[in-house]
Every structure is written in C-alpha cells, then in structure tokens.
CSV table of N, CA and C in Angstrom, one decimal:
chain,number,residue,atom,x,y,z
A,480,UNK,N,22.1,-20.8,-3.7
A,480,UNK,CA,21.0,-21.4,-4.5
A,480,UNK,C,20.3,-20.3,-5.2
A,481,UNK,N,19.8,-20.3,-6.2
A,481,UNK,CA,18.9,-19.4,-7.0
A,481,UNK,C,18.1,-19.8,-7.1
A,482,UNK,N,17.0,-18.9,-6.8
A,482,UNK,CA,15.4,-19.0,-7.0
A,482,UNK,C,15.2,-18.8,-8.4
A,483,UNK,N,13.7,-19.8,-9.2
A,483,UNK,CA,13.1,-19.7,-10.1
A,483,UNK,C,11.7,-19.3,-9.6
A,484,UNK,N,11.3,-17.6,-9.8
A,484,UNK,CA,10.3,-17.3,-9.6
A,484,UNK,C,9.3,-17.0,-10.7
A,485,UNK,N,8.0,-17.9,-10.6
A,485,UNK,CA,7.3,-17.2,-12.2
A,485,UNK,C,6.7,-16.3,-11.6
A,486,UNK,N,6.0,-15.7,-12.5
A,486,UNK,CA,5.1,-14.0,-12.4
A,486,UNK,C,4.0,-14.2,-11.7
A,487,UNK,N,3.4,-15.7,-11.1
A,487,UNK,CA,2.6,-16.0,-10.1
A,487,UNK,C,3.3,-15.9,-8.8
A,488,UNK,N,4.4,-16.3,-8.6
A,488,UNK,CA,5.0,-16.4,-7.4
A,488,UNK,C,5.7,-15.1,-7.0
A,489,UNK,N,5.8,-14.2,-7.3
A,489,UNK,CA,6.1,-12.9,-7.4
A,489,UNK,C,4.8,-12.3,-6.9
A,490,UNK,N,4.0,-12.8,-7.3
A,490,UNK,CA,2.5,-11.8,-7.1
A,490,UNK,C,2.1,-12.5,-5.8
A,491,UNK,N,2.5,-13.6,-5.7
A,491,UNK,CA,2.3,-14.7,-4.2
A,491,UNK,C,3.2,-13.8,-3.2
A,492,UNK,N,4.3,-13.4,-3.3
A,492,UNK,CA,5.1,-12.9,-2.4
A,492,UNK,C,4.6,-11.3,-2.1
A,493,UNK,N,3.9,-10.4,-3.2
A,493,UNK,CA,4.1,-9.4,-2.8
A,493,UNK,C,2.5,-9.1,-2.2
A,494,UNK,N,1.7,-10.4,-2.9
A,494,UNK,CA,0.3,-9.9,-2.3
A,494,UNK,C,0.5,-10.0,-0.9
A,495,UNK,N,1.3,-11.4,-0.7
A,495,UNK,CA,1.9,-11.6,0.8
A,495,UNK,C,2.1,-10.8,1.9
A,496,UNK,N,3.3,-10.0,1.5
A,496,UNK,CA,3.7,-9.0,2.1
A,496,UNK,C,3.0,-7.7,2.1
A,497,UNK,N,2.5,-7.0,1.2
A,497,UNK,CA,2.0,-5.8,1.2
A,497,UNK,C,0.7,-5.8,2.0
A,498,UNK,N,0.0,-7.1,1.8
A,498,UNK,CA,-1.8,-7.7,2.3
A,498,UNK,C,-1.2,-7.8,3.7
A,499,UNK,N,0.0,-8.2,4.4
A,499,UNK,CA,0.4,-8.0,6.0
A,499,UNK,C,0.1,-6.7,6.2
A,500,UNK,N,0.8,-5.7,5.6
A,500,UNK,CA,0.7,-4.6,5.9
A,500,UNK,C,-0.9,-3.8,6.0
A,501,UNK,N,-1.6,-4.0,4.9
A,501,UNK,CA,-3.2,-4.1,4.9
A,501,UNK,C,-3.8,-4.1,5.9
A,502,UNK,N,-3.2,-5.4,6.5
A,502,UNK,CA,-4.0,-6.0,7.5
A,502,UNK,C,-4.0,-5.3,9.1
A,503,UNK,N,-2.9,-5.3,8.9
A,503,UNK,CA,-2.4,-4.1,10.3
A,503,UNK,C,-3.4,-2.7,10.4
A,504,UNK,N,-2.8,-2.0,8.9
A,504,UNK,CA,-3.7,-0.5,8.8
A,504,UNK,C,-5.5,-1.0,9.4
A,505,UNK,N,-6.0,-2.4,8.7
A,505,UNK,CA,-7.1,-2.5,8.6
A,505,UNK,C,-7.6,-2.8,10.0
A,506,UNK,N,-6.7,-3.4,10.9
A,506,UNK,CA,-7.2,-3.7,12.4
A,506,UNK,C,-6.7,-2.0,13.0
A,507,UNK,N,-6.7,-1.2,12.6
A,507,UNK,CA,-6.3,0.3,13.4
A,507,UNK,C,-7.1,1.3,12.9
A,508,UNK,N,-8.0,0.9,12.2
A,508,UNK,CA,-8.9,1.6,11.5
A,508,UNK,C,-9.2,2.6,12.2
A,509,UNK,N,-9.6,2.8,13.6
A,509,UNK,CA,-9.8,3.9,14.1
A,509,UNK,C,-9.2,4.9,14.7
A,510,UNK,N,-7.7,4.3,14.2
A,510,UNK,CA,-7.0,5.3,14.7
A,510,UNK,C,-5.8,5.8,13.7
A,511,UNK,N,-4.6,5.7,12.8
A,511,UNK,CA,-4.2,6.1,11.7
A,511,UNK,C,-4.2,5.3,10.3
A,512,UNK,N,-4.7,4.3,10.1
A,512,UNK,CA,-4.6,3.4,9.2
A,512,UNK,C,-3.2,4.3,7.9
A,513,UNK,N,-3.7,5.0,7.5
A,513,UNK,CA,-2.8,5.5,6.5
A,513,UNK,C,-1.5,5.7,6.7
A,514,UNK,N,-1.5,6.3,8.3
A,514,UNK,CA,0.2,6.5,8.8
A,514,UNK,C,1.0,4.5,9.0
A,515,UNK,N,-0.2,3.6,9.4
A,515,UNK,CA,0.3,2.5,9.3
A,515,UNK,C,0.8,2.0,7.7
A,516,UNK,N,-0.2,2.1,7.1
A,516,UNK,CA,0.3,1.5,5.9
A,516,UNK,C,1.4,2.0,4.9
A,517,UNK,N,1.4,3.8,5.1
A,517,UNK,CA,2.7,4.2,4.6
A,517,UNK,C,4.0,3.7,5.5
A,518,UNK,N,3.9,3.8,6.3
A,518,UNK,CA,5.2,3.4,7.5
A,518,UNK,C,5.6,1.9,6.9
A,519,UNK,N,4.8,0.8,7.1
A,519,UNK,CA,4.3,-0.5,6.4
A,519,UNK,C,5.5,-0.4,5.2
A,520,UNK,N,4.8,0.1,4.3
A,520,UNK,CA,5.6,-0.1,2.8
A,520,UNK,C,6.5,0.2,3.0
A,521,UNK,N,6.9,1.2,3.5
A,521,UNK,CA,8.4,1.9,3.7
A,521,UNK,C,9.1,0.9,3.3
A,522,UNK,N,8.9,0.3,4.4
A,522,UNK,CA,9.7,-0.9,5.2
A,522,UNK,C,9.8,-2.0,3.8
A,523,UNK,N,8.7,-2.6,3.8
A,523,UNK,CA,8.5,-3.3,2.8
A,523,UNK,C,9.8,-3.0,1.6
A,524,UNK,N,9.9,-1.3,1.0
A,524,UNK,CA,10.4,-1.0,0.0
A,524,UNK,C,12.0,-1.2,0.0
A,525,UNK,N,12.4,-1.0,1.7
A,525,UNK,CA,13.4,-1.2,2.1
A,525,UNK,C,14.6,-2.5,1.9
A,526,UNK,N,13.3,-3.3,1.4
A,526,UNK,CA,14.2,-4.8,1.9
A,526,UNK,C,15.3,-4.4,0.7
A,527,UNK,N,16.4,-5.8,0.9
A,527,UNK,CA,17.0,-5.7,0.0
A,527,UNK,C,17.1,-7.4,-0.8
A,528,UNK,N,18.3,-7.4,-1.7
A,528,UNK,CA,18.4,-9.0,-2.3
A,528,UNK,C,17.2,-9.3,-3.3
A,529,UNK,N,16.6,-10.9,-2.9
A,529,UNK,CA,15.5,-10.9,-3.9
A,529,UNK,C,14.3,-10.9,-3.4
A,530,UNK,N,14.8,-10.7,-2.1
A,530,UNK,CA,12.7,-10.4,-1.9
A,530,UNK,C,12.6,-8.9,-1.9
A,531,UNK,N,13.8,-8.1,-1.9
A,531,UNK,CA,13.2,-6.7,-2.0
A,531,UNK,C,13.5,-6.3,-3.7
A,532,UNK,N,13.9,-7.4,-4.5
A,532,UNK,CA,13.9,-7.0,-5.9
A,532,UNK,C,12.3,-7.4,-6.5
A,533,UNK,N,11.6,-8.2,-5.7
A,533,UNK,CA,10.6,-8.4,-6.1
A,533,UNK,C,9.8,-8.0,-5.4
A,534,UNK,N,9.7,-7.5,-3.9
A,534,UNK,CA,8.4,-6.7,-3.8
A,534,UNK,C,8.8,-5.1,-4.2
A,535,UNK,N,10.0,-4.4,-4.8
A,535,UNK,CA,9.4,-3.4,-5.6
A,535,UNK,C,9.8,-3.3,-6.8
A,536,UNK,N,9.3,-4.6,-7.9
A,536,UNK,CA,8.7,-4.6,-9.2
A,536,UNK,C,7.1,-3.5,-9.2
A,537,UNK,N,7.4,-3.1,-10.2
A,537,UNK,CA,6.3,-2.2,-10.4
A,537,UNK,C,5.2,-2.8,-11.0
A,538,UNK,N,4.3,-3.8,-10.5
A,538,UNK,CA,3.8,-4.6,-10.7
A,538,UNK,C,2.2,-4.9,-9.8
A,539,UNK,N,1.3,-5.3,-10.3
A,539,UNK,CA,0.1,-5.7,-9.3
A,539,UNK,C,0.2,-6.2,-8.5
A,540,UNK,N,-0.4,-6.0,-7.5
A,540,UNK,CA,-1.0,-7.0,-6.2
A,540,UNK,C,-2.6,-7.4,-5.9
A,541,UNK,N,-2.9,-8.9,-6.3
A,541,UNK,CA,-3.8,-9.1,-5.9
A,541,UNK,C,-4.7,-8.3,-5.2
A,542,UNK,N,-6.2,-8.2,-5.8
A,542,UNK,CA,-6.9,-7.1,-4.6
A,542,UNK,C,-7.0,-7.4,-3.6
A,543,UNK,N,-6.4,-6.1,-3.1
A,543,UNK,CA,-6.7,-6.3,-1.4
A,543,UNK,C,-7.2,-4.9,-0.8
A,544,UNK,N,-8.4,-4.9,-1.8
A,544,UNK,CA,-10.1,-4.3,-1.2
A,544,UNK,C,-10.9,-5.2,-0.6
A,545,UNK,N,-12.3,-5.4,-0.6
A,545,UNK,CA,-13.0,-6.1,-0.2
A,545,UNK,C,-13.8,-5.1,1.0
A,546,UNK,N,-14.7,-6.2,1.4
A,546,UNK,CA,-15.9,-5.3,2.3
A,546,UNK,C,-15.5,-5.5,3.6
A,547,UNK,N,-14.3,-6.4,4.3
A,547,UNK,CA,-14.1,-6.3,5.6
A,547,UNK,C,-12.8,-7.2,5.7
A,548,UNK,N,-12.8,-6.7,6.8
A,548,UNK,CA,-11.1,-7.0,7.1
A,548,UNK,C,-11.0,-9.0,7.4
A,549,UNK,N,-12.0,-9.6,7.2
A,549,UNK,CA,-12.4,-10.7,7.0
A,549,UNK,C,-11.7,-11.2,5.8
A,550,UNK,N,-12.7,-10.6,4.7
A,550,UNK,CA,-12.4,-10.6,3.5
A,550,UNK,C,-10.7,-10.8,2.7
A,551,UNK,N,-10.3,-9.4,3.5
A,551,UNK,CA,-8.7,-9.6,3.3
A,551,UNK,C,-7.9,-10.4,3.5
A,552,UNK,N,-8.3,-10.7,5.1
A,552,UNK,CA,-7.6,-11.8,5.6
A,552,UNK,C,-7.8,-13.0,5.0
A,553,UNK,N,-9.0,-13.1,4.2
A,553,UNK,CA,-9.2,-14.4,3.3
A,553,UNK,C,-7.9,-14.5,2.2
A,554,UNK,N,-7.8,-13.5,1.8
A,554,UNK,CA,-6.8,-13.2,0.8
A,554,UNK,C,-5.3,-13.3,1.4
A,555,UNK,N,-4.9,-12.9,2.4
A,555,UNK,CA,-3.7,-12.4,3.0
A,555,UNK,C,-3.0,-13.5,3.6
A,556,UNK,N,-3.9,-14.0,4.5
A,556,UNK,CA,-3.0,-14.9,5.5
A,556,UNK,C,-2.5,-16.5,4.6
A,557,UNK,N,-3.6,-16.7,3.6
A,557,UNK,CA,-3.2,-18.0,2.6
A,557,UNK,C,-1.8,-17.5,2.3
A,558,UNK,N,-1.8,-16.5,1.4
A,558,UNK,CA,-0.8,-16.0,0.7
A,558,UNK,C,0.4,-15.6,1.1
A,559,UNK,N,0.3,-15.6,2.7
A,559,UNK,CA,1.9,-15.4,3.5
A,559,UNK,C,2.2,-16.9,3.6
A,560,UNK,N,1.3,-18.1,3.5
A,560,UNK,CA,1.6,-19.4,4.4
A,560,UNK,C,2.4,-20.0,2.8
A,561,UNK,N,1.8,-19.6,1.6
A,561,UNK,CA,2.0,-20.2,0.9
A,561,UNK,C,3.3,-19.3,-0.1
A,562,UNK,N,3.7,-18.3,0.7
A,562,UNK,CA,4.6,-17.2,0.0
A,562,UNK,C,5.8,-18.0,0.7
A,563,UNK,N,5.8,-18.3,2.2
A,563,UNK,CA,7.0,-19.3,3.0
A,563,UNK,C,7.1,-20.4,2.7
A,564,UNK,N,6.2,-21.3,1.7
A,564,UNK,CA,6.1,-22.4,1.7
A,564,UNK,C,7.0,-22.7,-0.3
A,565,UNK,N,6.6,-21.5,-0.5
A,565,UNK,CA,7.3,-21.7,-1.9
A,565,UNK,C,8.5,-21.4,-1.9
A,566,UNK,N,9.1,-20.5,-0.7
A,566,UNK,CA,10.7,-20.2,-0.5
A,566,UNK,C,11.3,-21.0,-0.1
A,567,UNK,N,10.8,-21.5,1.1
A,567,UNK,CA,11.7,-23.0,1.8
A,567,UNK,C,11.6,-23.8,1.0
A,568,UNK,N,10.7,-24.4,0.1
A,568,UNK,CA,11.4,-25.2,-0.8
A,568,UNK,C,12.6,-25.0,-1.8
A,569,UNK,N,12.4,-23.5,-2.2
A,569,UNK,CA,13.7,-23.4,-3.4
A,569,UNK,C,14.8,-22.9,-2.2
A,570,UNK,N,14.2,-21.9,-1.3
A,570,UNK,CA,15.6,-21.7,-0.2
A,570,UNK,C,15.7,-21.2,0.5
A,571,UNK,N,15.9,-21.8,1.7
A,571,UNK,CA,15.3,-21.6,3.1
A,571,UNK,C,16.0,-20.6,3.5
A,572,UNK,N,17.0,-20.0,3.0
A,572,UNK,CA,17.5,-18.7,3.1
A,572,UNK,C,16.8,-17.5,3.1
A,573,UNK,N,16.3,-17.3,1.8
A,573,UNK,CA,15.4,-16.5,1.1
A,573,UNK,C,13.6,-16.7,2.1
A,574,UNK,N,13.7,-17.6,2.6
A,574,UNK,CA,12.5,-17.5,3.4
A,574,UNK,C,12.6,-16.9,4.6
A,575,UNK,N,13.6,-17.1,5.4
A,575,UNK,CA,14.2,-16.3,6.5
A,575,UNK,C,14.3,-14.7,5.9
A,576,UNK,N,14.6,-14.6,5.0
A,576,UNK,CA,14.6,-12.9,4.3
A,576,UNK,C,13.3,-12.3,4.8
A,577,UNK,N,12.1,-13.1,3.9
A,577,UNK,CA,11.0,-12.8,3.8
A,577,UNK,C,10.2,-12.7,5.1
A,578,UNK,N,10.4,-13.4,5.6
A,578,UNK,CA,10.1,-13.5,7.4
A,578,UNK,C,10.2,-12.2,8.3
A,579,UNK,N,11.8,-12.2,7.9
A,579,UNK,CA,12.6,-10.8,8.5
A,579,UNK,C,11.4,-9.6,7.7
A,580,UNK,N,11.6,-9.9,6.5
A,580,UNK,CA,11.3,-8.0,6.1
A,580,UNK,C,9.5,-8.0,6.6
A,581,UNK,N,8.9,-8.8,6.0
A,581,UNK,CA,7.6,-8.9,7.0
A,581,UNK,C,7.7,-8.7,8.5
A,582,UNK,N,8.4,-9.0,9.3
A,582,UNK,CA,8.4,-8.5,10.6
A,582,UNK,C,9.3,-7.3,10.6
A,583,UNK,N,10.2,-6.6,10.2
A,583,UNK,CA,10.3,-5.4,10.4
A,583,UNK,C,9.2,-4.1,10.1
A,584,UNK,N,8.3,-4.7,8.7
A,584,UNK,CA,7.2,-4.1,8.3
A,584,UNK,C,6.0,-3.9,9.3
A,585,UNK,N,5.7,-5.2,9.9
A,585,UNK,CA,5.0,-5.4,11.0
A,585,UNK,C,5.4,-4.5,11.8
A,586,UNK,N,6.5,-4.3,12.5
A,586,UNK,CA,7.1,-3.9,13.7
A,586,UNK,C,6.9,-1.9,13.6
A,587,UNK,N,7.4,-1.8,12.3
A,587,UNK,CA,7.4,-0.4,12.1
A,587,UNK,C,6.3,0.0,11.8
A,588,UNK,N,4.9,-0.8,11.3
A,588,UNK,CA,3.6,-0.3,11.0
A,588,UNK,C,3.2,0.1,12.9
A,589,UNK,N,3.6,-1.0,14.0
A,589,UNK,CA,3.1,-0.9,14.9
A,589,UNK,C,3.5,0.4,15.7
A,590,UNK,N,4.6,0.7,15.5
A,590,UNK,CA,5.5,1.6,16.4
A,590,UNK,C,4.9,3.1,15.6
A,591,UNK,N,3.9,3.2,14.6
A,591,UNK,CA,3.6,4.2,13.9
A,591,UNK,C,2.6,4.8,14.8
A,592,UNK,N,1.9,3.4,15.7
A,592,UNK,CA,0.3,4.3,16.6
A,592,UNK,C,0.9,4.9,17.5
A,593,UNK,N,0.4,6.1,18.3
A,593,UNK,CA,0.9,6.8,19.1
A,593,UNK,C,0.4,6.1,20.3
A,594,UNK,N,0.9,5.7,21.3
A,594,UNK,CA,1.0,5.0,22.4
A,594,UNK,C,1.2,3.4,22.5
A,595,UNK,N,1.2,2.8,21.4
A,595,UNK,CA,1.9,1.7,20.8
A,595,UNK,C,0.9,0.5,20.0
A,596,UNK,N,0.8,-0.4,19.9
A,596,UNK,CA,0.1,-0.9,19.3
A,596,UNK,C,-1.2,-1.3,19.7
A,597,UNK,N,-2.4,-0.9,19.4
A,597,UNK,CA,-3.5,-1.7,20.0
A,597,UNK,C,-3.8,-2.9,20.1
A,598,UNK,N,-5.0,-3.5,20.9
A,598,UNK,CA,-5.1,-5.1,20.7
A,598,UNK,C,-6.0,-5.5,19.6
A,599,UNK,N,-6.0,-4.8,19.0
A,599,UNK,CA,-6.3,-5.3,17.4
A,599,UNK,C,-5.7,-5.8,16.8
A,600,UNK,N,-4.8,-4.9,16.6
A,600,UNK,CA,-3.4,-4.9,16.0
A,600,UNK,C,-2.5,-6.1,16.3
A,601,UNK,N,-2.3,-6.0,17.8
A,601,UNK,CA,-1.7,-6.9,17.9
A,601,UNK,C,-2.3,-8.7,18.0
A,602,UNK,N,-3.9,-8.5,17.8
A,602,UNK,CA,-4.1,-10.0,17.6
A,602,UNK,C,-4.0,-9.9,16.3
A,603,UNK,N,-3.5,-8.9,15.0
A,603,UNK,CA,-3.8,-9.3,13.9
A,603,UNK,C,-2.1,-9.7,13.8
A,604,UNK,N,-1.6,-9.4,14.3
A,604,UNK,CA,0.1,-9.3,14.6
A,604,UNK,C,0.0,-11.0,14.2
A,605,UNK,N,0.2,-11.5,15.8
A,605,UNK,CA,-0.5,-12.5,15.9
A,605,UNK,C,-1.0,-13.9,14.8
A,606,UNK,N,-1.7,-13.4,14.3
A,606,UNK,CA,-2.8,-13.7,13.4
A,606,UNK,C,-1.4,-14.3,12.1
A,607,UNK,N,-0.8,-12.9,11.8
A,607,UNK,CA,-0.1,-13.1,10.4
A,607,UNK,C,1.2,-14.2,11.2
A,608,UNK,N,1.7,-13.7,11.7
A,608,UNK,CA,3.1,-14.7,12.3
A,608,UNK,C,2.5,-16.1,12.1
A,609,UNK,N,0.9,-16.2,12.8
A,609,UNK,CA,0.4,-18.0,12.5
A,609,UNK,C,0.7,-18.4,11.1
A,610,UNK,N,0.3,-17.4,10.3
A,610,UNK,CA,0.3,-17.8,8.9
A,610,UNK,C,1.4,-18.2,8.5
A,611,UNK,N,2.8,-17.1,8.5
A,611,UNK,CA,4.1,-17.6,8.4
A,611,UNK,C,4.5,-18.6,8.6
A,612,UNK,N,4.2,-18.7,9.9
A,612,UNK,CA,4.5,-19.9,10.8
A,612,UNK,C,4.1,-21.5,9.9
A,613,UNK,N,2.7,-21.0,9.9
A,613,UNK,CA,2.2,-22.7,9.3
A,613,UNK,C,3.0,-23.1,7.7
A,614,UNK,N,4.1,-22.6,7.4
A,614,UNK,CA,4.6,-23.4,6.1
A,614,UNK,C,5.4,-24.5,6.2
C-alpha cells in the first residue's frame, strides 16, 4: 500500500518522533541530556523505508522549546498518538515501522546514561509508549 503524506503529516510524524526523543533528554536533565538526544537522533536518522525518508527530510519540527517539560509533553505525546493514528489508517505496516524506530530511539537514548536509565526517564519511557499505544 502507499502512503499519501501531506507536509502536515510529515511534520506530524517527525514532531512525533524527534519530540520522543526531547522528551527523554528532558526527563535526564541532570545528568547528560545532550549525550541522550544526540544518541536519540542517531537512531531516529537511522530508520529506513518511509518513515526514515521522512524523518530525515530537511525540514522543521514543530517547537519543541517551551518552559518545561510539561509544556513539551503537551506538544509530544498528542503528536505520537496522532502520528500512529494517521499510519494505521493508510497502513498498518508503516505504523509498526514507526513504533519500531521510536523504540529503538527510546532504547538507545536510555542505554546512553551511565548506569542505565533513571526513573524519570523511565516514567517518561512509559509516558510516550501510552501515547503510541492510545491510536
């Protein structure tokens, strides 16, 4: 099946994904956030097919500043429920992709802190999988 993605649903998928990764660095705050979020993208950049042709379009992502990791998550977790929810309908394939490279991104942001993930981290873990989950 082939996906019809417009330039909103592109920006839906990558705010999606990259705002996961955000979110991780942003619950680790006190301990490498940056080593998380570069590790994060890696991953992210890694995918392949069409979710990794569209999260690395050279292209914007929704802001994902704001004054607290509240804030973000306002932004983030919609945007993963509604980034799974636009795949499964055109193809449940491609949503399973998206699933996958977001939890490998997850997985490799975690395995970046030195002694393994905090419980920050891991209720933000947590947190984003609900979001996945609820499409």
């Amino acid at each position: 099946m082939s996906l019809n993605l417009t330039a909103q649903d592109k920006l839906t998928l990558r705010t999606a994904a990259y705002g996961a990764v955000s979110l991780l660095a942003a619950a680790d705050a006190a301990g490498s956030p940056h080593k998380i979020a570069t590790q994060g993208s890696i991953a992210l950049a890694s995918a392949t097919g069409l979710v990794g042709y569209v999260l690395a379009e050279n292209s914007k992502v929704a802001d994902l500043g704001g004054k607290s990791v509240a804030e973000l998550a306002d932004t983030v977790l919609p945007a993963l429920t509604a980034a799974m929810t636009l795949l499964k309908k055109q193809d449940p394939a491609e949503a399973d992709k998206f699933r996958a490279v977001v939890g490998v991104a997850m997985e490799t942001a975690a395995q970046t802190r030195q002694g393994g993930p905090s419980l920050t981290m891991t209720d933000m873990t947590r947190k984003i999988t609900e979001a996945l989950d609820a499409a």
